[in-house]
Tab-separated table of C-alpha atoms and ligand atoms in Angstrom:
chain	number	residue	atom	x	y	z
H	1	MET	CA	159.972	-41.314	-123.200
H	2	SER	CA	162.825	-39.770	-121.270
H	3	LEU	CA	165.313	-40.729	-118.481
H	4	SER	CA	165.638	-37.034	-117.549
H	5	ILE	CA	165.029	-35.661	-114.053
H	6	ASN	CA	165.595	-32.506	-112.124
H	7	LEU	CA	168.035	-32.835	-109.243
H	8	VAL	CA	166.959	-29.935	-107.129
H	9	ASN	CA	167.303	-26.988	-109.551
H	10	ILE	CA	169.412	-28.795	-112.183
H	11	LYS	CA	168.106	-30.654	-115.180
H	12	LEU	CA	169.823	-33.984	-115.807
H	13	GLU	CA	169.647	-35.624	-119.143
H	14	SER	CA	169.682	-38.989	-117.368
H	15	CYS	CA	168.872	-40.138	-113.923
H	16	LEU	CA	171.944	-42.434	-114.037
H	17	MET	CA	175.340	-41.501	-112.945
H	18	ASN	CA	178.551	-43.074	-111.518
H	19	ALA	CA	179.058	-43.684	-107.875
H	20	SER	CA	181.884	-41.720	-106.414
H	21	GLY	CA	184.978	-43.954	-106.411
H	22	ALA	CA	184.111	-45.888	-109.546
H	23	LEU	CA	186.294	-44.904	-112.524
H	24	CYS	CA	186.321	-41.223	-111.490
H	25	THR	CA	189.808	-40.558	-110.023
H	26	THR	CA	191.943	-39.610	-113.067
H	27	TYR	CA	191.345	-37.192	-115.815
H	28	ASP	CA	190.937	-39.927	-118.527
H	29	GLU	CA	188.336	-41.615	-116.324
H	30	LEU	CA	186.376	-38.414	-115.848
H	31	LYS	CA	186.618	-37.567	-119.545
H	32	ASP	CA	185.240	-41.059	-120.314
H	33	LEU	CA	182.353	-40.292	-117.983
H	34	SER	CA	181.746	-36.912	-119.634
H	35	GLN	CA	181.346	-38.759	-123.060
H	36	SER	CA	179.076	-41.506	-121.687
H	37	GLN	CA	175.296	-41.552	-121.380
H	38	SER	CA	175.474	-40.714	-117.654
H	39	GLY	CA	173.596	-37.619	-116.444
H	40	VAL	CA	176.258	-36.297	-114.076
H	41	ILE	CA	180.000	-36.639	-113.705
H	42	VAL	CA	180.720	-37.534	-109.992
H	43	SER	CA	184.358	-37.167	-108.840
H	44	LYS	CA	186.232	-39.434	-106.514
H	45	SER	CA	185.931	-38.128	-102.976
H	46	CYS	CA	188.738	-35.663	-102.629
H	47	SER	CA	191.007	-34.476	-99.854
H	48	TYR	CA	192.942	-31.230	-99.624
H	49	VAL	CA	196.130	-32.862	-100.985
H	50	GLU	CA	196.736	-35.951	-103.082
H	51	ARG	CA	196.596	-39.182	-101.190
H	52	LYS	CA	198.178	-42.512	-102.400
H	53	GLY	CA	195.686	-44.523	-100.372
H	54	ASN	CA	196.028	-48.033	-98.932
H	55	PRO	CA	198.422	-50.791	-100.179
H	56	LYS	CA	197.277	-52.921	-103.049
H	57	PRO	CA	195.421	-55.215	-103.850
H	58	ARG	CA	192.733	-52.874	-102.389
H	59	TYR	CA	189.796	-53.589	-104.770
H	60	TYR	CA	188.254	-56.892	-105.818
H	61	HIS	CA	185.032	-57.879	-107.544
H	62	SER	CA	183.302	-61.057	-108.407
H	63	ASP	CA	179.867	-62.017	-109.769
H	64	ASN	CA	177.629	-60.444	-107.136
H	65	PHE	CA	179.785	-58.056	-105.107
H	66	SER	CA	182.884	-55.823	-104.850
H	67	ILE	CA	184.967	-55.151	-101.793
H	68	ASN	CA	187.345	-52.202	-101.458
H	69	SER	CA	189.644	-50.467	-99.134
H	70	MET	CA	191.104	-47.777	-101.375
H	71	GLY	CA	191.953	-45.528	-98.411
H	72	LEU	CA	190.644	-42.334	-100.194
H	73	ALA	CA	193.252	-42.445	-102.954
H	74	ASN	CA	192.723	-39.271	-104.912
H	75	LEU	CA	194.545	-36.484	-106.746
H	76	GLY	CA	193.648	-33.594	-104.327
H	77	TYR	CA	190.756	-31.178	-104.652
H	78	ASN	CA	192.522	-28.728	-107.005
H	79	PHE	CA	192.888	-31.450	-109.569
H	80	TYR	CA	189.096	-32.061	-109.507
H	81	LEU	CA	188.307	-28.341	-109.783
H	82	SER	CA	190.582	-28.141	-112.899
H	83	SER	CA	189.006	-31.283	-114.412
H	84	ALA	CA	185.564	-29.847	-113.973
H	85	LYS	CA	186.690	-26.706	-115.733
H	86	TYR	CA	188.137	-28.599	-118.713
H	87	LEU	CA	185.178	-31.061	-119.005
H	88	ASN	CA	182.562	-28.395	-118.675
H	89	SER	CA	182.503	-27.672	-122.420
H	90	ASN	CA	180.111	-30.616	-122.990
H	91	GLN	CA	177.708	-29.142	-120.431
H	92	LYS	CA	177.281	-32.267	-118.337
H	93	PRO	CA	176.952	-31.227	-114.624
H	94	PHE	CA	179.974	-31.993	-112.402
H	95	MET	CA	179.390	-33.165	-108.934
H	96	MET	CA	182.409	-32.815	-106.565
H	97	SER	CA	182.531	-35.396	-103.894
H	98	ILE	CA	184.333	-34.007	-100.785
H	99	ALA	CA	185.793	-36.256	-98.124
H	100	THR	CA	185.569	-35.204	-94.486
H	101	LEU	CA	189.076	-35.802	-93.152
H	102	ASP	CA	190.272	-32.661	-91.313
H	103	ASP	CA	187.821	-29.928	-90.527
H	104	GLU	CA	189.497	-26.854	-91.747
H	105	TYR	CA	190.832	-28.377	-94.901
H	106	THR	CA	187.361	-29.853	-95.679
H	107	PHE	CA	185.721	-26.439	-95.204
H	108	GLN	CA	188.190	-24.822	-97.529
H	109	ILE	CA	187.475	-27.339	-100.215
H	110	LEU	CA	183.713	-26.705	-99.785
H	111	ASP	CA	184.347	-22.973	-100.012
H	112	SER	CA	186.241	-23.395	-103.287
H	113	ALA	CA	183.693	-25.791	-104.807
H	114	LEU	CA	180.960	-23.369	-103.895
H	115	LYS	CA	182.796	-20.558	-105.681
H	116	SER	CA	183.780	-22.466	-108.752
H	117	PRO	CA	181.460	-21.930	-111.793
H	118	HIS	CA	182.350	-25.444	-112.995
H	119	ILE	CA	181.054	-27.333	-110.021
H	120	ALA	CA	177.312	-27.780	-110.342
H	121	MET	CA	176.656	-29.804	-107.104
H	122	ILE	CA	178.505	-31.072	-104.111
H	123	GLU	CA	178.247	-34.473	-102.359
H	124	ILE	CA	179.777	-34.390	-98.930
H	125	ASN	CA	181.062	-37.879	-97.972
H	126	ILE	CA	180.557	-38.436	-94.246
H	127	SER	CA	180.587	-42.217	-94.584
H	128	CYS	CA	184.123	-43.285	-95.807
H	129	PRO	CA	184.749	-46.732	-94.262
H	130	ASN	CA	188.361	-47.231	-95.031
H	131	ILE	CA	190.565	-44.672	-93.413
H	132	CYS	CA	193.412	-46.560	-91.727
H	133	ASN	CA	194.052	-44.384	-88.691
H	134	THR	CA	190.389	-43.864	-87.671
H	135	ASP	CA	188.076	-46.437	-86.156
H	136	THR	CA	184.861	-44.509	-86.466
H	137	ILE	CA	182.537	-43.441	-89.403
H	138	LEU	CA	181.314	-39.887	-88.705
H	139	ALA	CA	177.766	-40.556	-89.944
H	140	TYR	CA	177.252	-43.175	-87.302
H	141	HIS	CA	177.931	-40.761	-84.449
H	142	PHE	CA	175.052	-38.322	-84.346
H	143	THR	CA	176.344	-36.003	-81.533
H	144	ASP	CA	179.738	-35.685	-83.250
H	145	LEU	CA	178.106	-35.211	-86.574
H	146	ASP	CA	175.882	-32.541	-85.295
H	147	ASN	CA	178.924	-30.760	-83.765
H	148	TYR	CA	180.814	-31.116	-87.079
H	149	LEU	CA	177.936	-29.782	-89.099
H	150	THR	CA	177.549	-26.816	-86.815
H	151	LYS	CA	181.121	-25.911	-87.709
H	152	MET	CA	180.394	-26.494	-91.380
H	153	LYS	CA	177.251	-24.459	-91.321
H	154	PRO	CA	178.753	-20.935	-92.062
H	155	TYR	CA	180.279	-22.484	-95.217
H	156	LEU	CA	177.042	-24.124	-96.220
H	157	ASP	CA	175.310	-20.681	-95.725
H	158	LYS	CA	177.649	-19.114	-98.277
H	159	ASN	CA	176.048	-21.052	-101.050
H	160	GLU	CA	175.045	-17.886	-103.020
H	161	ASN	CA	174.427	-19.708	-106.298
H	162	SER	CA	172.081	-22.306	-104.500
H	163	LYS	CA	174.072	-25.276	-105.682
H	164	PRO	CA	172.522	-28.602	-104.640
H	165	ILE	CA	174.526	-29.878	-101.616
H	166	GLY	CA	173.977	-33.320	-100.298
H	167	VAL	CA	175.511	-35.924	-97.900
H	168	LYS	CA	176.543	-39.392	-98.749
H	169	LEU	CA	175.436	-41.787	-95.931
H	170	PRO	CA	176.410	-45.211	-94.834
H	171	PRO	CA	173.774	-47.927	-94.489
H	172	TYR	CA	171.717	-47.620	-91.374
H	173	TRP	CA	169.972	-50.492	-89.551
H	174	GLU	CA	167.911	-49.318	-86.611
H	175	PRO	CA	164.828	-47.147	-86.852
H	176	TYR	CA	166.237	-44.555	-84.454
H	177	GLN	CA	169.214	-44.048	-86.776
H	178	PHE	CA	166.904	-43.079	-89.714
H	179	LYS	CA	165.056	-40.738	-87.378
H	180	GLU	CA	168.060	-39.056	-85.930
H	181	MET	CA	169.808	-38.672	-89.327
H	182	SER	CA	166.611	-37.256	-90.883
H	183	LYS	CA	166.491	-34.508	-88.255
H	184	LEU	CA	170.062	-33.536	-88.998
H	185	ILE	CA	169.522	-33.496	-92.771
H	186	VAL	CA	166.499	-31.052	-92.279
H	187	LYS	CA	168.337	-29.024	-89.562
H	188	TYR	CA	171.346	-28.299	-91.905
H	189	GLY	CA	169.228	-27.848	-95.038
H	190	PHE	CA	170.721	-30.462	-97.240
H	191	ASN	CA	169.081	-30.715	-100.631
H	192	PHE	CA	169.765	-34.435	-101.324
H	193	ILE	CA	171.171	-37.534	-99.745
H	194	THR	CA	172.973	-40.309	-101.477
H	195	LEU	CA	172.126	-43.852	-100.115
H	196	VAL	CA	174.351	-45.696	-99.477
H	197	ASN	CA	178.143	-45.899	-99.275
H	198	SER	CA	179.617	-49.376	-99.195
H	199	VAL	CA	178.603	-51.626	-96.372
H	200	PRO	CA	181.499	-51.035	-93.997
H	201	ASN	CA	183.947	-53.603	-92.462
H	202	CYS	CA	183.196	-56.729	-94.456
H	203	LEU	CA	185.601	-59.604	-95.103
H	204	VAL	CA	185.872	-61.817	-98.243
H	205	ILE	CA	188.144	-64.858	-98.250
H	206	ASP	CA	189.802	-66.660	-101.286
H	207	THR	CA	189.749	-70.484	-100.789
H	208	ASP	CA	192.775	-70.979	-103.149
H	209	THR	CA	195.015	-68.850	-100.949
H	210	ASP	CA	193.189	-69.032	-97.567
H	211	SER	CA	193.650	-65.268	-97.517
H	212	PRO	CA	191.488	-62.221	-97.693
H	213	VAL	CA	190.961	-60.929	-101.313
H	214	ILE	CA	192.232	-57.406	-100.384
H	215	LYS	CA	195.263	-56.542	-98.387
H	216	PRO	CA	194.650	-53.402	-96.215
H	217	LYS	CA	193.232	-53.628	-92.660
H	218	ASN	CA	193.521	-57.465	-92.585
H	219	GLY	CA	191.204	-57.741	-95.553
H	220	ILE	CA	188.368	-55.622	-94.048
H	221	GLY	CA	186.697	-53.288	-96.550
H	222	GLY	CA	183.389	-51.850	-97.867
H	223	LEU	CA	181.019	-54.183	-99.694
H	224	GLY	CA	179.202	-53.110	-102.889
H	225	GLY	CA	177.300	-54.826	-105.652
H	226	SER	CA	174.110	-56.826	-105.873
H	227	TYR	CA	174.582	-58.383	-102.460
H	228	ILE	CA	173.760	-55.013	-100.812
H	229	LYS	CA	170.685	-54.062	-102.955
H	230	PRO	CA	168.099	-55.039	-100.320
H	231	VAL	CA	169.925	-52.990	-97.734
H	232	VAL	CA	170.001	-50.018	-100.083
H	233	LEU	CA	166.248	-50.287	-101.023
H	234	SER	CA	165.355	-50.394	-97.283
H	235	ASN	CA	167.391	-47.279	-96.642
H	236	ILE	CA	165.890	-45.446	-99.642
H	237	SER	CA	162.392	-46.394	-98.579
H	238	GLN	CA	162.789	-45.446	-94.917
H	239	PHE	CA	164.375	-42.031	-95.645
H	240	TYR	CA	161.828	-41.351	-98.396
H	241	ARG	CA	159.026	-41.727	-95.885
H	242	LEU	CA	160.774	-39.716	-93.112
H	243	LEU	CA	162.082	-36.666	-95.082
H	244	PRO	CA	160.152	-33.757	-96.659
H	245	LYS	CA	159.674	-34.532	-100.358
H	246	GLU	CA	161.789	-31.687	-101.537
H	247	ILE	CA	164.865	-33.435	-100.118
H	248	GLN	CA	165.746	-35.782	-102.946
H	249	ILE	CA	167.434	-39.234	-102.768
H	250	ILE	CA	170.089	-40.585	-104.982
H	251	GLY	CA	170.173	-44.368	-104.712
H	252	CYS	CA	173.543	-46.114	-104.785
H	253	GLY	CA	174.217	-49.808	-104.500
H	254	GLY	CA	173.437	-53.031	-106.327
H	255	VAL	CA	172.406	-51.544	-109.685
H	256	GLU	CA	173.299	-53.989	-112.556
H	257	THR	CA	170.164	-53.762	-114.638
H	258	GLY	CA	167.283	-51.483	-115.642
H	259	GLU	CA	165.135	-53.477	-113.229
H	260	ASP	CA	167.381	-52.584	-110.373
H	261	VAL	CA	167.074	-48.887	-111.174
H	262	TYR	CA	163.323	-49.258	-111.390
H	263	HIS	CA	163.304	-50.719	-107.808
H	264	HIS	CA	165.430	-47.810	-106.577
H	265	LEU	CA	163.007	-45.353	-108.126
H	266	LEU	CA	159.957	-47.106	-106.687
H	267	ALA	CA	161.524	-47.085	-103.205
H	268	GLY	CA	161.988	-43.256	-103.492
H	269	ALA	CA	165.179	-42.481	-105.377
H	270	SER	CA	165.145	-39.675	-108.029
H	271	CYS	CA	168.541	-40.610	-109.435
H	272	VAL	CA	170.674	-43.712	-109.223
H	273	GLN	CA	174.471	-44.149	-109.045
H	274	ILE	CA	176.318	-47.172	-110.426
H	275	GLY	CA	179.487	-48.373	-108.818
H	276	THR	CA	180.528	-52.049	-108.997
H	277	SER	CA	178.821	-52.629	-112.425
H	278	LEU	CA	180.594	-49.607	-113.844
H	279	MET	CA	183.949	-51.003	-112.603
H	280	LYS	CA	183.021	-54.384	-114.300
H	281	HIS	CA	181.655	-53.171	-117.615
H	282	GLY	CA	182.949	-49.589	-118.082
H	283	THR	CA	180.946	-46.554	-119.136
H	284	ASN	CA	178.786	-48.451	-121.650
H	285	ILE	CA	176.761	-49.604	-118.620
H	286	PHE	CA	174.856	-46.333	-118.648
H	287	GLU	CA	173.467	-46.983	-122.114
H	288	ALA	CA	172.735	-50.671	-121.448
H	289	VAL	CA	170.955	-50.027	-118.142
H	290	GLY	CA	169.180	-46.941	-119.521
H	291	ASN	CA	167.733	-48.979	-122.428
H	292	GLU	CA	166.612	-51.731	-119.983
H	293	LEU	CA	164.937	-49.045	-117.883
H	294	LYS	CA	163.183	-47.600	-120.910
H	295	THR	CA	161.749	-51.046	-121.878
H	296	ILE	CA	160.286	-51.364	-118.393
H	297	MET	CA	158.848	-47.873	-118.528
H	298	LYS	CA	157.294	-48.563	-121.880
H	299	MET	CA	155.774	-51.893	-120.525
H	300	LYS	CA	154.403	-50.117	-117.461
H	301	GLY	CA	153.104	-47.034	-119.364
H	302	TYR	CA	155.498	-44.343	-117.833
H	303	ASP	CA	156.661	-41.403	-119.765
H	304	SER	CA	159.049	-39.943	-117.238
H	305	ILE	CA	161.224	-40.912	-114.296
H	306	GLY	CA	159.367	-38.582	-111.946
H	307	GLN	CA	156.153	-40.656	-112.349
H	308	ILE	CA	157.890	-43.687	-110.842
H	309	VAL	CA	159.673	-42.060	-107.836
H	310	GLY	CA	158.282	-43.271	-104.467
H	311	HIS	CA	155.428	-45.218	-106.084
H	312	LEU	CA	156.168	-48.497	-104.282
H	313	LYS	CA	152.851	-50.047	-103.426
H	314	TYR	CA	153.101	-50.878	-99.602
H	315	ASN	CA	150.900	-53.704	-98.393
H	316	THR	CA	149.787	-51.616	-95.393
H	317	PRO	CA	149.443	-47.899	-95.391
H	318	MET	CA	152.265	-46.212	-93.427
H	319	GLN	CA	152.604	-42.852	-91.918
H	320	ASP	CA	155.211	-40.441	-93.242
H	321	GLY	CA	157.448	-38.187	-91.042
H	322	TYR	CA	159.460	-38.776	-87.970
S	405	RRO	O1	188.519	-44.624	-100.810
S	405	RRO	C1	187.875	-45.483	-100.178
S	405	RRO	O2	188.378	-46.477	-99.568
S	405	RRO	C2	186.381	-45.398	-100.132
S	405	RRO	C3	185.648	-44.267	-99.825
S	405	RRO	BR1	186.426	-42.556	-99.656
S	405	RRO	C4	184.237	-44.342	-99.658
S	405	RRO	O3	183.557	-43.383	-99.412
S	405	RRO	N1	183.615	-45.544	-99.848
S	405	RRO	C5	184.421	-46.680	-100.185
S	405	RRO	O4	183.808	-47.759	-100.251
S	405	RRO	N2	185.803	-46.501	-100.338
């Protein structure tokens, strides 16, 4: 029995990986991931130059959730290109997550990532919720996003080595959002989508101090952890039914156990990212969750991850496509 899966044209030893942002900013963190039982090393979303991010405290977790407003704190894209080079010797694919801040700079990062032999795949983050001087999230504004992707298209077309390129999406809520976004994913030829980024603009209050648990933006930040799992499963299921099957889904949100992964796979994810639980338990989480998943697979009679993907038994037959 195996946890391996192909993500587009790349074979992963495990369908589990870290979520961008969770323990993947510094070289030591990335090295730790490279030595763990995860199938991919995913970098922190990177900007052209290093960013210090928002004031601390900017991350908090408790039993069932995390909230963050890191503000895209990262070491700049060149750092992640070099890290990929140094970590490549152990052969684990490196996924560069690219932030979408300033058009021209973003396109230059994309260009470099496509040219680097050490970057196996690219996740374009169009859903960062915590940038202080903006009050929109690109992925919620379909006309703006369409215009943005039109400008990005010439760079996407330069993908000579056919590296898998995907977009990381925020949670959607209304049926028209799933339909409009699906059309854009097909139009621009993305190979995978990551569902979902943290649920934006949440507030958590500490009773002892009568204050928000994080400092930036009056305590407003992105929510992760098991509280958001039903939202994530719904997003996976809806996109899975709307998109052509060759566009793969990476689930992200609320994964603490092998059973959580199993639910993501049933809903239609081919791979699953772990964020909050990785922050809580460190990189041993991949082995623990992987073993739990294998136990469920054995019980249910599955040999491979691919046999589970999208096999949720709906109560009423539903039509695929938008
Ligand atoms: O750095 C962040 O504040 C951050 C980012 Br870029 C993101 O995509 N998602 C998130 O929850 N935090």
